[in-house]
Amino acid sequence: MEAMEVEDGARWDFLDWVGHDTSSSIFHLLDDPADLARAAAVSHSWRRFVIDNGFCKTLCQRICPEVATFTRAVVVTRSPARGSESRARDADHAVYSYLGGALASAAKPSVDCILRCIGASSTDNFPEETIDNTLEPSDRVRHRASYWSSGGHDDPDAPESLTYRLNSDLCVVDEFRVQPFKAYFQPGDPIYSAKAVRIRLGHSKLAPGAESFVTDGNENLGAIADENYMWMYTSPEFPMLQENVLQTFKLPRPVLCIGGVVKIELLGRVQKQATDQKYYICVSHAQVIGRSLSPEFMVDISHPADYSILKYLPGASNVRVEDILNGDPKDSTEWHSLVTRYRQMRHMAMVNMLLGPVHFMDEDDDMGGVTDDDVYM
């Protein structure tokens, strides 16, 4: 009950009756964003209590601790907003209230969120064994093997990594999947799995577009160096089976990937190649399973200060094409930034859809299957 009546007819608000500390303890027990939203709708005083104490942001941080890295939250509208301290708190409440709903909601199905490749730590034979092949769900394309292969190494503990760009700067990631490659064209059909795997989630420090996949022999090696990224989450290590199946590695909790970059780390090697007695890791397919929070939510990350601004765009999923293409001088600066970002995202998605993974063909493609002479590791 919001209020209770005493003998003299006066009405007391429940929050005043039990006191601020006890009320706060009760509200902190709410673990569903929908329950917190209902509590804020009880009355004006309850709404102010929820807003002034930042309960929605606190709950979002409990669901995904990565939320704590946001230094500011803003609501983006077409009309320029007039700021004040009270309005800032209201905006915070609106942003984190809707974010909490998005983090807890299962309305959007989980899908593979990988948009494109950024680079690999090494590649044995480029371009035949490029990381781009890991975007293909099949390990054979046009009668030829499709996989990524590391360079050979004498040390079985030598790690490798595959770095990808996700389809959104804000994704909730639940699990990732990796399928080791079975070299069916080599004696004994060896499987070149890793000993263990883990992932890192974060954002790039490079200028926009600088981490785009480079089709040369080093697989964009310079762009995937750790100093070019801020990793905000590192998963536990998961043991990998030496089996030619798509293996699932479920994270201990849903993780908010802020920045849209994922590095899959392959830790250790188990299989030697008979021809050179070196250890290799080969992957035929990789997936990062989760949900995009775009277009309703976006993030701006500043470097080198490393502060991030969470942006909520009410109704962004209903924005029409003409709104994106035709700007108005009266629109807010934030809206113009949104339009620019939309154009970039649409262009990137269309290019990826049209081109897809690049497959390299030679004269043998018209001759049938793969032979030992056609594919090397």
Short mmCIF file of C-alpha atoms in Angstrom, two decimals:
data_model
loop_
_atom_site.label_atom_id
_atom_site.label_comp_id
_atom_site.label_asym_id
_atom_site.label_seq_id
_atom_site.Cartn_x
_atom_site.Cartn_y
_atom_site.Cartn_z
CA MET A 1 0.00 0.00 0.00
CA GLU A 2 1.21 3.47 -0.84
CA ALA A 3 -0.30 5.22 2.20
CA MET A 4 -2.19 4.35 5.39
CA GLU A 5 -4.79 6.33 7.34
CA VAL A 6 -4.34 7.07 11.05
CA GLU A 7 -7.00 7.99 13.63
CA ASP A 8 -7.08 11.75 12.99
CA GLY A 9 -7.66 11.21 9.25
CA ALA A 10 -4.12 12.08 8.21
CA ARG A 11 -2.49 9.92 5.56
CA TRP A 12 1.04 8.66 5.84
CA ASP A 13 3.17 7.46 2.98
CA PHE A 14 4.46 3.94 3.56
CA LEU A 15 8.00 5.08 2.69
CA ASP A 16 7.87 7.75 5.43
CA TRP A 17 6.34 5.30 7.88
CA VAL A 18 9.11 2.67 7.63
CA GLY A 19 11.91 5.18 7.00
CA HIS A 20 14.44 5.73 4.22
CA ASP A 21 16.92 2.99 5.18
CA THR A 22 14.32 0.25 5.54
CA SER A 23 12.56 1.33 2.35
CA SER A 24 15.86 1.23 0.49
CA SER A 25 16.59 -2.27 1.80
CA ILE A 26 13.17 -3.44 0.60
CA PHE A 27 13.60 -1.90 -2.87
CA HIS A 28 17.04 -3.43 -3.20
CA LEU A 29 15.45 -6.88 -2.82
CA LEU A 30 13.57 -6.40 -6.10
CA ASP A 31 15.46 -8.40 -8.72
CA ASP A 32 13.10 -8.01 -11.68
CA PRO A 33 13.17 -4.71 -13.63
CA ALA A 34 9.42 -5.06 -14.22
CA ASP A 35 8.76 -5.10 -10.44
CA LEU A 36 10.86 -1.97 -9.98
CA ALA A 37 8.94 -0.24 -12.78
CA ARG A 38 5.64 -1.17 -11.13
CA ALA A 39 6.85 0.20 -7.80
CA ALA A 40 7.82 3.50 -9.48
CA ALA A 41 4.29 3.72 -10.91
CA VAL A 42 2.55 3.56 -7.52
CA SER A 43 2.67 7.30 -6.86
CA HIS A 44 4.68 10.44 -7.46
CA SER A 45 6.54 10.02 -4.16
CA TRP A 46 7.44 6.41 -4.91
CA ARG A 47 8.63 7.39 -8.37
CA ARG A 48 10.84 10.14 -6.93
CA PHE A 49 12.21 7.67 -4.38
CA VAL A 50 13.16 5.18 -7.13
CA ILE A 51 14.68 7.91 -9.32
CA ASP A 52 16.61 9.77 -6.61
CA ASN A 53 18.18 6.56 -5.28
CA GLY A 54 19.16 5.20 -8.71
CA PHE A 55 17.61 1.79 -8.07
CA CYS A 56 17.27 1.02 -11.80
CA LYS A 57 20.98 1.52 -12.46
CA THR A 58 21.88 -0.55 -9.39
CA LEU A 59 19.67 -3.39 -10.62
CA CYS A 60 21.22 -3.25 -14.10
CA GLN A 61 24.67 -3.53 -12.51
CA ARG A 62 23.54 -6.61 -10.58
CA ILE A 63 22.33 -8.23 -13.82
CA CYS A 64 25.42 -7.24 -15.82
CA PRO A 65 28.29 -5.70 -13.77
CA GLU A 66 29.72 -4.19 -16.98
CA VAL A 67 27.02 -1.50 -16.71
CA ALA A 68 29.12 0.13 -13.98
CA THR A 69 31.57 1.33 -16.64
CA PHE A 70 29.04 3.78 -18.09
CA THR A 71 29.94 7.26 -16.87
CA ARG A 72 26.77 8.89 -18.13
CA ALA A 73 23.40 8.01 -19.60
CA VAL A 74 21.39 10.17 -21.98
CA VAL A 75 18.07 9.99 -23.80
CA VAL A 76 18.44 10.93 -27.47
CA THR A 77 15.52 12.69 -29.17
CA ARG A 78 15.20 14.67 -32.37
CA SER A 79 14.52 17.90 -30.45
CA PRO A 80 17.41 19.47 -28.48
CA ALA A 81 16.94 18.77 -24.77
CA ARG A 82 17.12 21.35 -22.00
CA GLY A 83 19.30 20.13 -19.18
CA SER A 84 18.96 20.38 -15.40
CA GLU A 85 20.01 18.25 -12.46
CA SER A 86 16.46 16.96 -12.02
CA ARG A 87 16.15 16.19 -15.72
CA ALA A 88 19.49 14.37 -15.63
CA ARG A 89 18.23 12.08 -12.85
CA ASP A 90 14.99 11.50 -14.75
CA ALA A 91 16.99 10.65 -17.88
CA ASP A 92 19.15 8.23 -15.89
CA HIS A 93 16.03 6.53 -14.59
CA ALA A 94 14.49 6.28 -18.06
CA VAL A 95 17.65 4.87 -19.63
CA TYR A 96 18.37 2.27 -16.94
CA SER A 97 14.72 1.32 -16.55
CA TYR A 98 14.53 0.38 -20.22
CA LEU A 99 18.03 -1.13 -20.17
CA GLY A 100 17.04 -3.37 -17.28
CA GLY A 101 14.05 -4.57 -19.26
CA ALA A 102 16.24 -5.24 -22.29
CA LEU A 103 18.84 -7.14 -20.23
CA ALA A 104 16.23 -9.33 -18.56
CA SER A 105 13.93 -9.79 -21.56
CA ALA A 106 13.85 -12.94 -23.62
CA ALA A 107 11.73 -11.30 -26.33
CA LYS A 108 14.64 -11.23 -28.77
CA PRO A 109 15.94 -14.72 -29.60
CA SER A 110 19.62 -15.45 -29.13
CA VAL A 111 21.49 -15.62 -32.44
CA ASP A 112 25.04 -15.68 -33.76
CA CYS A 113 26.20 -12.07 -33.29
CA ILE A 114 29.44 -12.22 -35.33
CA LEU A 115 29.34 -9.67 -38.16
CA ARG A 116 32.83 -10.03 -39.63
CA CYS A 117 36.42 -11.01 -38.90
CA ILE A 118 39.06 -8.61 -37.61
CA GLY A 119 42.11 -10.87 -37.60
CA ALA A 120 43.93 -14.00 -36.47
CA SER A 121 47.08 -14.33 -34.38
CA SER A 122 48.68 -16.45 -37.13
CA THR A 123 47.68 -18.21 -40.34
CA ASP A 124 49.55 -21.09 -41.95
CA ASN A 125 48.54 -20.71 -45.60
CA PHE A 126 46.92 -17.45 -46.63
CA PRO A 127 44.39 -17.07 -48.17
CA GLU A 128 43.30 -20.72 -48.34
CA GLU A 129 43.24 -21.08 -44.52
CA THR A 130 42.07 -17.57 -43.59
CA ILE A 131 40.00 -16.76 -40.49
CA ASP A 132 37.23 -15.74 -42.89
CA ASN A 133 36.50 -19.43 -43.39
CA THR A 134 35.29 -19.71 -39.76
CA LEU A 135 32.16 -17.74 -40.69
CA GLU A 136 31.00 -20.67 -42.83
CA PRO A 137 28.90 -23.23 -40.91
CA SER A 138 30.19 -26.06 -43.12
CA ASP A 139 33.75 -27.38 -43.18
CA ARG A 140 33.48 -27.97 -46.93
CA VAL A 141 32.55 -25.32 -49.49
CA ARG A 142 32.45 -26.02 -53.22
CA HIS A 143 34.04 -29.42 -52.66
CA ARG A 144 36.97 -27.85 -50.84
CA ALA A 145 37.92 -27.74 -47.16
CA SER A 146 36.87 -24.56 -45.32
CA TYR A 147 38.76 -23.81 -42.10
CA TRP A 148 41.31 -21.55 -40.42
CA SER A 149 44.71 -22.98 -39.52
CA SER A 150 47.27 -21.51 -37.16
CA GLY A 151 50.94 -21.53 -37.97
CA GLY A 152 52.84 -24.61 -36.83
CA HIS A 153 54.64 -24.55 -33.47
CA ASP A 154 57.04 -26.79 -31.55
CA ASP A 155 55.51 -25.77 -28.20
CA PRO A 156 52.18 -27.52 -27.46
CA ASP A 157 51.27 -24.72 -25.04
CA ALA A 158 51.57 -21.92 -27.61
CA PRO A 159 48.20 -20.04 -27.75
CA GLU A 160 46.33 -18.59 -30.72
CA SER A 161 43.40 -16.19 -31.04
CA LEU A 162 40.60 -15.22 -33.42
CA THR A 163 39.15 -11.70 -33.17
CA TYR A 164 35.71 -10.72 -34.47
CA ARG A 165 33.46 -7.67 -34.75
CA LEU A 166 29.89 -8.22 -33.50
CA ASN A 167 26.77 -6.89 -35.21
CA SER A 168 26.23 -4.23 -32.53
CA ASP A 169 28.26 -2.11 -30.13
CA LEU A 170 26.05 -3.42 -27.32
CA CYS A 171 25.34 -7.16 -27.18
CA VAL A 172 24.32 -9.45 -24.34
CA VAL A 173 26.46 -12.57 -24.82
CA ASP A 174 25.37 -15.90 -23.31
CA GLU A 175 27.73 -18.42 -24.85
CA PHE A 176 30.20 -19.07 -27.65
CA ARG A 177 30.77 -22.07 -29.88
CA VAL A 178 33.84 -23.44 -31.63
CA GLN A 179 34.19 -26.41 -33.97
CA PRO A 180 37.70 -27.91 -34.35
CA PHE A 181 38.60 -28.98 -37.87
CA LYS A 182 39.00 -32.61 -38.83
CA ALA A 183 41.64 -32.98 -41.58
CA TYR A 184 39.84 -35.65 -43.56
CA PHE A 185 42.47 -35.39 -46.31
CA GLN A 186 45.33 -36.49 -43.98
CA PRO A 187 46.11 -40.03 -42.85
CA GLY A 188 44.15 -40.95 -39.74
CA ASP A 189 41.76 -37.94 -40.06
CA PRO A 190 43.46 -35.95 -37.26
CA ILE A 191 41.43 -33.29 -35.38
CA TYR A 192 43.36 -30.11 -34.66
CA SER A 193 41.55 -28.88 -31.54
CA ALA A 194 42.84 -26.65 -28.75
CA LYS A 195 43.32 -27.86 -25.19
CA ALA A 196 41.05 -25.10 -23.81
CA VAL A 197 39.24 -21.94 -24.88
CA ARG A 198 38.05 -18.66 -23.40
CA ILE A 199 36.78 -15.33 -24.72
CA ARG A 200 37.46 -11.67 -24.05
CA LEU A 201 34.85 -8.98 -24.68
CA GLY A 202 35.55 -5.28 -25.12
CA HIS A 203 36.11 -2.41 -27.51
CA SER A 204 38.72 -1.13 -29.92
CA LYS A 205 40.99 1.83 -29.20
CA LEU A 206 41.75 2.23 -32.89
CA ALA A 207 40.25 4.86 -35.15
CA PRO A 208 36.93 3.80 -36.72
CA GLY A 209 37.56 1.36 -39.53
CA ALA A 210 41.22 0.80 -38.65
CA GLU A 211 40.51 -2.73 -37.42
CA SER A 212 38.75 -3.73 -40.64
CA PHE A 213 39.84 -7.10 -41.94
CA VAL A 214 42.96 -6.87 -44.09
CA THR A 215 43.34 -9.50 -46.79
CA ASP A 216 47.07 -10.02 -46.64
CA GLY A 217 49.34 -12.70 -45.31
CA ASN A 218 49.50 -11.41 -41.72
CA GLU A 219 45.69 -11.50 -41.25
CA ASN A 220 45.66 -7.96 -39.83
CA LEU A 221 48.14 -8.99 -37.13
CA GLY A 222 49.00 -5.40 -36.17
CA ALA A 223 45.37 -4.46 -35.56
CA ILE A 224 44.61 -7.36 -33.19
CA ALA A 225 47.40 -6.57 -30.70
CA ASP A 226 46.04 -6.41 -27.15
CA GLU A 227 47.24 -2.84 -26.64
CA ASN A 228 44.70 -1.77 -29.28
CA TYR A 229 41.77 -3.03 -27.19
CA MET A 230 40.18 -2.57 -23.81
CA TRP A 231 38.99 -5.97 -22.61
CA MET A 232 36.20 -5.54 -20.08
CA TYR A 233 35.40 -9.20 -19.51
CA THR A 234 37.45 -12.40 -19.62
CA SER A 235 35.65 -15.72 -19.30
CA PRO A 236 36.85 -18.76 -17.38
CA GLU A 237 38.83 -21.34 -19.35
CA PHE A 238 36.76 -24.17 -20.81
CA PRO A 239 38.32 -27.52 -21.76
CA MET A 240 37.85 -28.42 -25.42
CA LEU A 241 37.17 -31.92 -26.66
CA GLN A 242 39.19 -33.31 -29.55
CA GLU A 243 36.02 -33.86 -31.53
CA ASN A 244 34.83 -32.51 -34.87
CA VAL A 245 31.59 -31.02 -33.50
CA LEU A 246 30.36 -27.50 -32.75
CA GLN A 247 31.16 -27.32 -29.03
CA THR A 248 29.17 -24.95 -26.80
CA PHE A 249 30.77 -22.98 -23.95
CA LYS A 250 28.15 -21.29 -21.78
CA LEU A 251 29.25 -18.24 -19.78
CA PRO A 252 28.59 -18.24 -16.01
CA ARG A 253 26.19 -15.31 -16.53
CA PRO A 254 24.97 -13.10 -19.38
CA VAL A 255 27.70 -10.55 -20.20
CA LEU A 256 27.17 -7.11 -21.71
CA CYS A 257 29.76 -6.64 -24.46
CA ILE A 258 30.38 -2.88 -24.62
CA GLY A 259 32.15 -2.03 -27.86
CA GLY A 260 31.29 -5.06 -29.96
CA VAL A 261 34.67 -6.84 -30.15
CA VAL A 262 35.23 -10.49 -29.21
CA LYS A 263 38.49 -12.39 -29.03
CA ILE A 264 38.30 -16.19 -28.89
CA GLU A 265 41.49 -17.48 -27.28
CA LEU A 266 42.64 -21.00 -28.11
CA LEU A 267 44.89 -22.19 -25.31
CA GLY A 268 47.29 -25.02 -26.06
CA ARG A 269 47.56 -27.62 -28.84
CA VAL A 270 46.97 -31.37 -28.89
CA GLN A 271 47.65 -32.50 -32.45
CA LYS A 272 50.89 -32.71 -34.42
CA GLN A 273 50.96 -32.74 -38.21
CA ALA A 274 52.76 -35.83 -39.48
CA THR A 275 54.61 -34.06 -42.30
CA ASP A 276 56.51 -31.53 -40.16
CA GLN A 277 55.95 -32.77 -36.56
CA LYS A 278 54.62 -29.33 -35.50
CA TYR A 279 51.52 -28.60 -33.45
CA TYR A 280 48.56 -26.78 -35.09
CA ILE A 281 45.12 -25.50 -34.13
CA CYS A 282 42.42 -25.51 -36.81
CA VAL A 283 38.86 -24.15 -36.53
CA SER A 284 36.15 -24.78 -39.10
CA HIS A 285 33.40 -22.64 -37.50
CA ALA A 286 32.92 -20.16 -34.64
CA GLN A 287 29.86 -18.45 -33.20
CA VAL A 288 29.16 -15.90 -30.45
CA ILE A 289 25.58 -16.35 -29.25
CA GLY A 290 23.62 -13.47 -27.77
CA ARG A 291 21.24 -10.55 -28.36
CA SER A 292 21.89 -7.13 -29.84
CA LEU A 293 20.54 -4.14 -27.88
CA SER A 294 20.56 -1.92 -30.97
CA PRO A 295 19.00 0.21 -32.26
CA GLU A 296 17.35 1.34 -29.01
CA PHE A 297 20.71 1.49 -27.22
CA MET A 298 24.08 2.77 -28.43
CA VAL A 299 27.36 3.67 -26.77
CA ASP A 300 29.96 6.38 -27.32
CA ILE A 301 33.44 5.52 -26.05
CA SER A 302 36.07 8.24 -25.76
CA HIS A 303 39.81 7.66 -25.95
CA PRO A 304 42.23 8.00 -24.31
CA ALA A 305 40.02 9.00 -21.37
CA ASP A 306 38.10 5.71 -21.70
CA TYR A 307 34.74 7.01 -20.54
CA SER A 308 31.59 5.64 -22.14
CA ILE A 309 28.18 7.23 -22.58
CA LEU A 310 25.10 5.01 -22.77
CA LYS A 311 22.48 6.38 -25.16
CA TYR A 312 18.83 5.38 -25.20
CA LEU A 313 16.85 6.14 -28.35
CA PRO A 314 13.10 5.75 -27.71
CA GLY A 315 11.33 4.34 -30.73
CA ALA A 316 14.54 3.87 -32.71
CA SER A 317 13.36 0.49 -34.00
CA ASN A 318 10.47 2.32 -35.68
CA VAL A 319 12.62 4.95 -37.41
CA ARG A 320 11.74 5.17 -41.09
CA VAL A 321 14.24 5.10 -43.94
CA GLU A 322 13.38 8.68 -44.84
CA ASP A 323 14.26 9.76 -41.28
CA ILE A 324 17.72 8.29 -41.77
CA LEU A 325 18.26 9.72 -45.24
CA ASN A 326 16.67 13.14 -44.79
CA GLY A 327 17.99 15.21 -41.90
CA ASP A 328 16.55 18.44 -40.55
CA PRO A 329 18.79 21.36 -39.46
CA LYS A 330 16.64 21.66 -36.33
CA ASP A 331 17.40 18.11 -35.24
CA SER A 332 19.59 17.68 -32.18
CA THR A 333 23.32 17.00 -32.51
CA GLU A 334 22.77 13.60 -30.89
CA TRP A 335 20.17 12.77 -33.53
CA HIS A 336 22.58 13.65 -36.32
CA SER A 337 25.16 11.35 -34.70
CA LEU A 338 22.55 8.58 -34.60
CA VAL A 339 21.78 9.02 -38.30
CA THR A 340 25.48 8.84 -39.16
CA ARG A 341 25.91 5.69 -37.08
CA TYR A 342 22.84 4.10 -38.66
CA ARG A 343 24.25 4.70 -42.11
CA GLN A 344 27.55 3.11 -41.11
CA MET A 345 25.85 0.07 -39.57
CA ARG A 346 23.52 -0.41 -42.55
CA HIS A 347 26.43 -0.12 -44.99
CA MET A 348 28.56 -2.60 -43.01
CA ALA A 349 25.69 -5.10 -42.73
CA MET A 350 24.85 -4.85 -46.43
CA VAL A 351 28.47 -5.28 -47.52
CA ASN A 352 28.84 -8.31 -45.24
CA MET A 353 25.58 -9.81 -46.54
CA LEU A 354 26.47 -9.28 -50.19
CA LEU A 355 30.10 -10.39 -50.04
CA GLY A 356 30.00 -12.95 -47.25
CA PRO A 357 33.12 -14.99 -46.48
CA VAL A 358 35.62 -14.82 -49.32
CA HIS A 359 36.35 -18.15 -50.99
CA PHE A 360 39.40 -18.62 -53.17
CA MET A 361 39.10 -20.91 -56.16
CA ASP A 362 41.60 -22.46 -58.48
CA GLU A 363 41.49 -24.61 -61.56
CA ASP A 364 40.92 -27.76 -59.51
CA ASP A 365 37.46 -26.54 -58.39
CA ASP A 366 35.94 -27.89 -61.57
CA MET A 367 37.60 -31.27 -61.09
CA GLY A 368 35.67 -32.58 -58.09
CA GLY A 369 36.86 -33.29 -54.55
CA VAL A 370 39.90 -32.37 -52.50
CA THR A 371 43.11 -34.34 -52.63
CA ASP A 372 46.10 -34.34 -50.29
CA ASP A 373 47.89 -32.15 -52.82
CA ASP A 374 45.12 -29.53 -52.82
CA VAL A 375 45.11 -28.55 -49.13
CA TYR A 376 48.02 -28.02 -46.75
CA MET A 377 48.34 -27.10 -43.12
#
